[in-house]
Short mmCIF file of C-alpha atoms and ligand atoms in Angstrom, two decimals:
data_model
loop_
_atom_site.label_atom_id
_atom_site.label_comp_id
_atom_site.label_asym_id
_atom_site.label_seq_id
_atom_site.Cartn_x
_atom_site.Cartn_y
_atom_site.Cartn_z
CA UNK A 1 34.04 -8.16 -6.25
CA UNK A 2 37.32 -9.49 -7.66
CA UNK A 3 38.99 -12.34 -5.82
CA UNK A 4 42.09 -10.28 -5.17
CA UNK A 5 40.27 -7.38 -3.54
CA UNK A 6 39.94 -7.84 0.21
CA UNK A 7 36.25 -7.66 1.20
CA UNK A 8 35.38 -4.98 3.76
CA UNK A 9 32.78 -7.21 5.41
CA UNK A 10 31.23 -10.63 5.11
CA UNK A 11 27.92 -10.55 3.24
CA UNK A 12 25.35 -12.80 4.87
CA UNK A 13 23.63 -15.31 2.58
CA UNK A 14 22.14 -16.98 5.65
CA UNK A 15 18.43 -17.02 6.53
CA UNK A 16 18.67 -14.11 8.90
CA UNK A 17 20.09 -11.78 9.76
CA UNK A 18 21.00 -10.92 6.20
CA UNK A 19 23.01 -8.25 4.42
CA UNK A 20 21.71 -4.76 5.23
CA UNK A 21 22.72 -1.91 2.95
CA UNK A 22 25.05 0.65 4.53
CA UNK A 23 22.59 3.46 3.88
CA UNK A 24 19.99 1.62 5.98
CA UNK A 25 22.45 0.80 8.76
CA UNK A 26 23.32 4.50 8.88
CA UNK A 27 19.68 5.53 9.38
CA UNK A 28 19.95 4.01 12.84
CA UNK A 29 22.54 6.61 13.85
CA UNK A 30 20.01 9.45 13.82
CA UNK A 31 19.52 11.46 17.05
CA UNK A 32 16.91 10.04 19.39
CA UNK A 33 13.37 11.34 19.57
CA UNK A 34 10.94 10.70 22.41
CA UNK A 35 8.42 8.00 21.64
CA UNK A 36 5.57 10.17 22.97
CA UNK A 37 6.61 13.10 20.78
CA UNK A 38 4.85 14.36 17.67
CA UNK A 39 8.02 13.51 15.73
CA UNK A 40 7.59 9.88 16.67
CA UNK A 41 3.90 9.89 15.81
CA UNK A 42 4.82 11.31 12.41
CA UNK A 43 7.43 8.57 11.93
CA UNK A 44 4.92 5.88 12.92
CA UNK A 45 2.30 7.43 10.63
CA UNK A 46 4.77 7.33 7.72
CA UNK A 47 5.69 3.70 8.33
CA UNK A 48 2.18 2.31 8.92
CA UNK A 49 0.69 2.78 5.41
CA UNK A 50 3.86 1.46 3.83
CA UNK A 51 3.73 -1.65 6.02
CA UNK A 52 0.09 -2.11 5.06
CA UNK A 53 1.06 -2.04 1.39
CA UNK A 54 3.63 -4.78 1.86
CA UNK A 55 1.08 -6.86 3.82
CA UNK A 56 -1.62 -6.12 1.19
CA UNK A 57 -3.99 -5.01 3.91
CA UNK A 58 -6.14 -2.13 5.04
CA UNK A 59 -6.01 -3.59 8.54
CA UNK A 60 -3.62 -2.50 11.26
CA UNK A 61 -0.01 -3.67 11.41
CA UNK A 62 1.37 -3.83 14.95
CA UNK A 63 4.98 -2.90 15.50
CA UNK A 64 6.54 -4.99 18.22
CA UNK A 65 9.95 -4.44 19.73
CA UNK A 66 10.82 -8.10 19.82
CA UNK A 67 11.97 -10.62 17.33
CA UNK A 68 9.36 -12.57 15.36
CA UNK A 69 9.06 -15.21 18.08
CA UNK A 70 7.37 -12.60 20.26
CA UNK A 71 4.51 -12.43 17.79
CA UNK A 72 4.22 -16.23 17.84
CA UNK A 73 3.39 -15.84 21.50
CA UNK A 74 1.07 -12.93 20.69
CA UNK A 75 -0.88 -14.89 18.07
CA UNK A 76 -1.22 -17.99 20.24
CA UNK A 77 -2.22 -16.02 23.35
CA UNK A 78 -4.73 -13.70 21.69
CA UNK A 79 -6.50 -16.06 19.29
CA UNK A 80 -6.97 -19.30 21.19
CA UNK A 81 -9.62 -19.55 23.89
CA UNK A 82 -8.90 -21.61 27.01
CA UNK A 83 -11.42 -24.37 26.31
CA UNK A 84 -10.59 -24.66 22.61
CA UNK A 85 -7.73 -26.01 20.53
CA UNK A 86 -5.24 -24.82 17.96
CA UNK A 87 -4.02 -26.89 15.03
CA UNK A 88 -0.32 -26.49 14.18
CA UNK A 89 1.03 -27.65 10.82
CA UNK A 90 4.49 -29.03 11.57
CA UNK A 91 7.15 -29.88 9.00
CA UNK A 92 10.38 -28.51 10.42
CA UNK A 93 12.10 -26.83 13.33
CA UNK A 94 10.26 -23.50 13.28
CA UNK A 95 6.77 -24.94 12.98
CA UNK A 96 7.66 -27.37 15.77
CA UNK A 97 8.80 -24.48 17.96
CA UNK A 98 5.65 -22.44 17.38
CA UNK A 99 3.59 -25.45 18.51
CA UNK A 100 5.74 -25.49 21.66
CA UNK A 101 5.09 -21.79 22.18
CA UNK A 102 1.35 -22.49 22.15
CA UNK A 103 1.83 -25.33 24.64
CA UNK A 104 3.95 -23.33 27.09
CA UNK A 105 1.24 -20.67 27.03
CA UNK A 106 -1.20 -23.32 28.24
CA UNK A 107 -3.00 -23.80 24.92
CA UNK A 108 -4.37 -27.16 23.79
CA UNK A 109 -2.44 -28.15 20.68
CA UNK A 110 -3.04 -30.69 17.93
CA UNK A 111 -0.53 -31.11 15.14
CA UNK A 112 -0.43 -32.39 11.61
CA UNK A 113 3.13 -33.49 11.25
CA UNK A 114 4.99 -34.64 8.16
CA UNK A 115 8.58 -35.60 7.48
CA UNK A 116 11.05 -32.71 7.18
CA UNK A 117 11.45 -31.68 3.55
CA UNK A 118 7.81 -32.42 2.74
CA UNK A 119 4.98 -29.92 2.54
CA UNK A 120 1.70 -30.37 4.38
CA UNK A 121 -0.92 -31.19 1.79
CA UNK A 122 -4.30 -29.43 1.67
CA UNK A 123 -6.08 -32.81 1.84
CA UNK A 124 -4.44 -33.59 5.18
CA UNK A 125 -5.68 -30.29 6.55
CA UNK A 126 -9.19 -30.84 5.15
CA UNK A 127 -9.38 -34.25 6.78
CA UNK A 128 -8.29 -32.98 10.20
CA UNK A 129 -10.70 -30.05 10.16
CA UNK A 130 -13.58 -32.48 9.57
CA UNK A 131 -12.66 -34.33 12.76
CA UNK A 132 -12.21 -31.50 15.23
CA UNK A 133 -13.06 -27.85 15.81
CA UNK A 134 -10.16 -25.42 16.10
CA UNK A 135 -9.97 -21.82 17.20
CA UNK A 136 -7.06 -21.31 14.82
CA UNK A 137 -4.71 -23.02 12.40
CA UNK A 138 -1.04 -22.05 12.75
CA UNK A 139 0.91 -22.17 9.51
CA UNK A 140 4.61 -21.56 8.93
CA UNK A 141 4.55 -20.45 5.31
CA UNK A 142 8.26 -20.87 4.71
CA UNK A 143 10.01 -23.53 6.82
CA UNK A 144 13.48 -22.07 7.14
CA UNK A 145 14.95 -25.35 8.40
CA UNK A 146 13.99 -27.33 5.29
CA UNK A 147 13.43 -24.73 2.56
CA UNK A 148 9.83 -25.85 2.07
CA UNK A 149 7.15 -23.33 1.19
CA UNK A 150 3.78 -24.65 2.30
CA UNK A 151 0.79 -24.09 -0.04
CA UNK A 152 -0.95 -21.41 2.04
CA UNK A 153 -3.17 -20.26 -0.83
CA UNK A 154 -4.59 -23.79 -1.11
CA UNK A 155 -5.23 -24.07 2.63
CA UNK A 156 -7.28 -20.91 2.83
CA UNK A 157 -10.51 -22.04 1.08
CA UNK A 158 -10.47 -25.20 3.18
CA UNK A 159 -10.16 -23.33 6.48
CA UNK A 160 -12.73 -20.75 5.34
CA UNK A 161 -15.40 -23.47 5.50
CA UNK A 162 -15.10 -23.04 9.28
CA UNK A 163 -15.78 -19.35 9.94
CA UNK A 164 -14.77 -19.67 13.60
CA UNK A 165 -11.32 -21.01 12.75
CA UNK A 166 -8.82 -18.20 12.38
CA UNK A 167 -5.72 -18.36 10.19
CA UNK A 168 -2.39 -17.36 11.67
CA UNK A 169 0.68 -17.32 9.49
CA UNK A 170 4.37 -17.13 10.28
CA UNK A 171 5.87 -15.42 7.25
CA UNK A 172 9.17 -14.61 8.95
CA UNK A 173 11.66 -15.90 6.39
CA UNK A 174 9.65 -15.00 3.29
CA UNK A 175 7.86 -11.71 3.98
CA UNK A 176 9.07 -9.05 1.57
CA UNK A 177 10.18 -11.69 -0.92
CA UNK A 178 6.81 -13.23 -1.75
CA UNK A 179 3.28 -11.92 -2.10
CA UNK A 180 1.08 -12.59 0.90
CA UNK A 181 -2.31 -11.07 0.16
CA UNK A 182 -3.61 -10.56 3.70
CA UNK A 183 -6.97 -9.03 2.77
CA UNK A 184 -7.44 -10.97 -0.45
CA UNK A 185 -6.92 -14.30 1.29
CA UNK A 186 -8.72 -13.21 4.44
CA UNK A 187 -5.93 -14.04 6.88
CA UNK A 188 -6.16 -13.18 10.57
CA UNK A 189 -2.55 -12.81 11.69
CA UNK A 190 0.57 -12.61 9.55
CA UNK A 191 3.77 -12.06 11.46
CA UNK A 192 7.33 -11.34 10.45
CA UNK A 193 10.68 -10.04 11.70
CA UNK A 194 12.89 -7.27 10.32
CA UNK A 195 16.09 -9.27 9.84
CA UNK A 196 15.05 -11.55 7.00
CA UNK A 197 13.72 -10.67 3.53
CA UNK A 198 12.98 -7.08 4.56
CA UNK A 199 16.77 -6.64 4.79
CA UNK A 200 16.78 -4.67 8.03
CA UNK A 201 18.74 -5.28 11.23
CA UNK A 202 17.06 -7.50 13.87
CA UNK A 203 14.95 -5.96 16.61
CA UNK A 204 11.40 -5.37 15.42
CA UNK A 205 8.54 -7.65 14.46
CA UNK A 206 5.48 -6.70 12.44
CA UNK A 207 2.07 -8.33 12.65
CA UNK A 208 -0.98 -7.67 10.49
CA UNK A 209 -4.10 -8.46 12.52
CA UNK A 210 -7.70 -8.76 11.28
CA UNK A 211 -10.83 -7.36 12.97
CA UNK A 212 -11.91 -10.95 13.54
CA UNK A 213 -8.71 -11.65 15.43
CA UNK A 214 -9.31 -8.61 17.64
CA UNK A 215 -12.87 -9.76 18.34
CA UNK A 216 -11.45 -13.13 19.35
CA UNK A 217 -8.89 -11.53 21.66
CA UNK A 218 -11.79 -9.96 23.59
CA UNK A 219 -12.96 -13.48 24.43
CA UNK A 220 -9.61 -14.54 25.84
CA UNK A 221 -9.21 -13.34 29.44
CA UNK A 222 -5.45 -13.76 29.98
CA UNK A 223 -3.58 -12.37 27.02
CA UNK A 224 -0.50 -11.40 29.00
CA UNK A 225 0.94 -7.90 29.05
CA UNK A 226 3.59 -7.29 26.40
CA UNK A 227 1.81 -8.79 23.40
CA UNK A 228 -1.81 -8.00 24.23
CA UNK A 229 -3.50 -7.14 20.93
CA UNK A 230 -6.15 -4.99 22.62
CA UNK A 231 -3.45 -2.86 24.21
CA UNK A 232 -1.47 -2.65 20.96
CA UNK A 233 -4.70 -1.59 19.25
CA UNK A 234 -5.25 1.31 21.67
CA UNK A 235 -1.88 2.70 20.65
CA UNK A 236 -1.75 1.89 16.93
CA UNK A 237 -4.78 4.13 16.34
CA UNK A 238 -2.73 6.96 17.89
CA UNK A 239 0.34 6.10 15.79
CA UNK A 240 2.16 4.81 18.80
CA UNK A 241 3.19 1.74 20.76
CA UNK A 242 2.36 0.79 24.39
CA UNK A 243 6.02 0.55 25.42
CA UNK A 244 9.21 2.21 24.20
CA UNK A 245 9.92 0.89 20.71
CA UNK A 246 13.20 0.43 18.91
CA UNK A 247 13.16 3.96 17.51
CA UNK A 248 16.46 3.63 15.63
CA UNK A 249 15.16 0.65 13.75
CA UNK A 250 11.93 2.50 13.00
CA UNK A 251 14.03 5.15 11.21
CA UNK A 252 15.71 2.42 9.20
CA UNK A 253 12.35 0.76 8.46
CA UNK A 254 10.92 4.02 7.17
CA UNK A 255 13.74 4.35 4.65
CA UNK A 256 13.87 0.68 3.72
CA UNK A 257 10.14 0.52 2.98
CA UNK A 258 10.56 3.45 0.58
CA UNK A 259 13.29 1.48 -1.15
CA UNK A 260 11.16 -1.68 -1.31
CA UNK A 261 8.12 0.16 -2.68
CA UNK A 262 10.29 2.00 -5.22
CA UNK A 263 11.60 -1.33 -6.50
CA UNK A 264 7.94 -2.39 -6.76
CA UNK A 265 6.57 -5.33 -4.79
CA UNK A 266 5.88 -7.47 -7.85
CA UNK A 267 9.40 -6.80 -9.16
CA UNK A 268 10.84 -7.65 -5.79
CA UNK A 269 8.95 -10.95 -5.64
CA UNK A 270 10.01 -11.81 -9.21
CA UNK A 271 13.65 -11.08 -8.33
CA UNK A 272 13.40 -13.41 -5.34
CA UNK A 273 12.04 -16.20 -7.52
CA UNK A 274 14.88 -15.64 -10.01
CA UNK A 275 17.51 -15.78 -7.27
CA UNK A 276 15.99 -18.98 -5.89
CA UNK A 277 15.88 -20.44 -9.40
CA UNK A 278 19.58 -19.65 -9.81
CA UNK A 279 20.32 -21.76 -6.73
CA UNK A 280 18.14 -24.63 -7.99
CA UNK A 281 19.91 -24.53 -11.38
CA UNK A 282 23.28 -24.41 -9.68
CA UNK A 283 22.41 -27.46 -7.58
CA UNK A 284 21.32 -29.44 -10.64
CA UNK A 285 24.41 -28.42 -12.64
CA UNK A 286 26.75 -29.31 -9.79
CA UNK A 287 25.43 -32.74 -8.95
CA UNK A 288 23.27 -31.82 -5.96
CA UNK A 289 19.59 -32.24 -5.30
CA UNK A 290 17.35 -29.75 -3.59
CA UNK A 291 16.19 -30.97 -0.17
CA UNK A 292 12.50 -29.97 -0.42
CA UNK A 293 9.90 -32.02 -2.14
CA UNK A 294 9.63 -30.90 -5.76
CA UNK A 295 7.22 -28.04 -6.36
CA UNK A 296 7.45 -26.71 -2.80
CA UNK A 297 10.88 -25.04 -2.91
CA UNK A 298 11.12 -21.73 -1.11
CA UNK A 299 11.82 -18.52 -3.02
CA UNK A 300 14.01 -17.19 -0.20
CA UNK A 301 15.85 -20.10 1.41
CA UNK A 302 17.56 -22.60 -0.89
CA UNK A 303 18.18 -25.82 1.02
CA UNK A 304 20.53 -28.06 -0.95
CA UNK A 305 20.87 -31.74 -0.06
CA UNK A 306 24.55 -32.54 0.35
CA UNK A 307 24.30 -35.46 -2.05
CA UNK A 308 27.97 -35.05 -3.06
CA UNK A 309 29.05 -35.25 0.56
CA UNK A 310 31.21 -32.15 0.38
CA UNK A 311 33.08 -30.79 3.39
CA UNK A 312 30.69 -27.91 4.03
CA UNK A 313 32.73 -26.07 6.70
CA UNK A 314 35.70 -25.98 4.31
CA UNK A 315 33.53 -24.55 1.52
CA UNK A 316 32.10 -21.92 3.82
CA UNK A 317 35.58 -21.01 5.05
CA UNK A 318 36.59 -20.42 1.46
CA UNK A 319 33.51 -18.26 0.90
CA UNK A 320 34.40 -16.16 3.90
CA UNK A 321 37.72 -15.22 2.34
CA UNK A 322 35.74 -14.14 -0.72
CA UNK A 323 33.50 -12.03 1.52
CA UNK A 324 30.33 -14.06 1.89
CA UNK A 325 28.88 -16.76 4.07
CA UNK A 326 26.14 -19.36 3.67
CA UNK A 327 24.66 -21.72 6.27
CA UNK A 328 25.03 -25.32 7.29
CA UNK A 329 21.86 -27.39 7.62
CA UNK A 330 19.57 -26.71 10.56
CA UNK A 331 19.69 -28.99 13.62
CA UNK A 332 19.59 -32.63 12.55
CA UNK A 333 20.11 -31.58 8.94
CA UNK A 334 23.61 -30.26 9.67
CA UNK A 335 26.06 -31.91 7.26
CA UNK A 336 23.17 -33.42 5.28
CA UNK A 337 22.08 -30.11 3.78
CA UNK A 338 23.38 -26.58 3.42
CA UNK A 339 21.38 -23.40 3.03
CA UNK A 340 21.78 -20.41 0.76
CA UNK A 341 19.46 -17.53 1.57
CA UNK A 342 18.46 -15.53 -1.49
CA UNK A 343 16.57 -12.74 0.15
CA UNK A 344 16.61 -9.02 0.65
CA UNK A 345 18.27 -6.47 -1.57
CA UNK A 346 20.94 -8.59 -3.25
CA UNK A 347 20.79 -8.88 -7.01
CA UNK A 348 20.48 -11.96 -9.18
CA UNK A 349 23.99 -11.18 -10.46
CA UNK A 350 25.40 -11.18 -6.92
CA UNK A 351 23.81 -14.56 -6.22
CA UNK A 352 25.19 -15.91 -9.50
CA UNK A 353 28.65 -14.59 -8.62
CA UNK A 354 28.49 -16.37 -5.26
CA UNK A 355 27.40 -19.60 -6.93
CA UNK A 356 30.25 -19.31 -9.42
CA UNK A 357 32.77 -19.04 -6.60
CA UNK A 358 31.21 -22.17 -5.08
CA UNK A 359 31.42 -24.12 -8.37
CA UNK A 360 35.04 -23.11 -8.93
CA UNK A 361 35.94 -24.17 -5.41
CA UNK A 362 34.18 -27.53 -5.74
CA UNK A 363 35.99 -28.23 -9.03
CA UNK A 364 39.32 -27.81 -7.26
CA UNK A 365 38.42 -29.82 -4.16
CA UNK A 366 37.56 -33.49 -4.60
CA UNK A 367 34.51 -34.89 -2.81
CA UNK A 368 35.02 -36.73 0.46
CA UNK A 369 34.98 -40.52 0.48
C1 PLP B 1 13.79 -16.83 11.94
C2 PLP B 1 12.45 -17.46 12.04
C3 PLP B 1 11.67 -17.35 13.19
C4 PLP B 1 12.16 -16.71 14.42
O1 PLP B 1 12.23 -15.36 14.22
P1 PLP B 1 12.99 -14.44 15.27
O2 PLP B 1 12.84 -13.11 14.67
O3 PLP B 1 14.40 -14.96 15.33
O4 PLP B 1 12.30 -14.62 16.57
C5 PLP B 1 10.40 -17.86 13.16
N1 PLP B 1 9.94 -18.50 12.11
C6 PLP B 1 10.65 -18.66 11.00
C7 PLP B 1 10.06 -19.40 9.85
C8 PLP B 1 11.94 -18.15 10.93
O5 PLP B 1 12.68 -18.32 9.82
#
């Protein structure tokens, strides 16, 4: 887009919701169908195998009309027995909040907590698992508040030494931009929302759930109503949902998954890594450091440490006139960091164009004292 042309909308380079292509937005304007109709069952049956491909699973994928947080509650409620504990790995705002979700659902919670910006190391996990038995370990793969991607693949063999300890993964801000091999790794719950790297509007959450997780749910008496896995299971086998789903967004999901699979999952993941690398290069070339510990930078959320002490709101205001927006730091990191989401259907060239506008702006505007 040229600088003189007035943008028709502001493209979101924030970690959700993100830019959704017009064609996908338009899918939501289709005429309604009843959710107990054969048309809906056909829609669900089209979406389900495509979701399974993106999750790399032959297991079921539940479709929840909620945001991703709903499936946090689902995972905690269905997998943790009353007299047992869950271990939460905490290194940012989202992992902290999931631990709170377990607590407010009456679960007994232990945490391994490290400073924001750091990843939780496999050795720390190994040590804790030697000390205590857990019904599940809760992992936020991609901490959106800090831009840290935790080493899930390295945790798995450690947790697998304890066959009774299930693995639940929040993949919300990375799913669709990074390979998560549900069956290959042997995960028990992986949950995500539509409005992040899947590049759909907000309003649905998807959760892959293992047979082992379902067996566990049978041992938990009070699983609640809305997110009860055993109830969701009764309906998923009939290509349906227990309660009225967001049908419009299901139409959009159907089309978007075709688009994602046509791009090719491996290509899509490689493009995400390239976009993230462009942000890392930009930071280095413009006198900034990345906030995350080296080697653990996210492929979808670039968190840049504001080492040059720029006036972030002024930069973002400038970007808005260009037709894009990025994000300030999360919570306590506001002012200290800023975040550029490189997820969804945007191209490497579009990310590079955005970064160029940022560099040109920063050259004109001197740093603050
Ligand atoms: C956005 C986000 C959530 C919350 O998802 P909602 O869909 O807003 O409920 C949870 N975890 C992570 C890592 C996120 O980035």
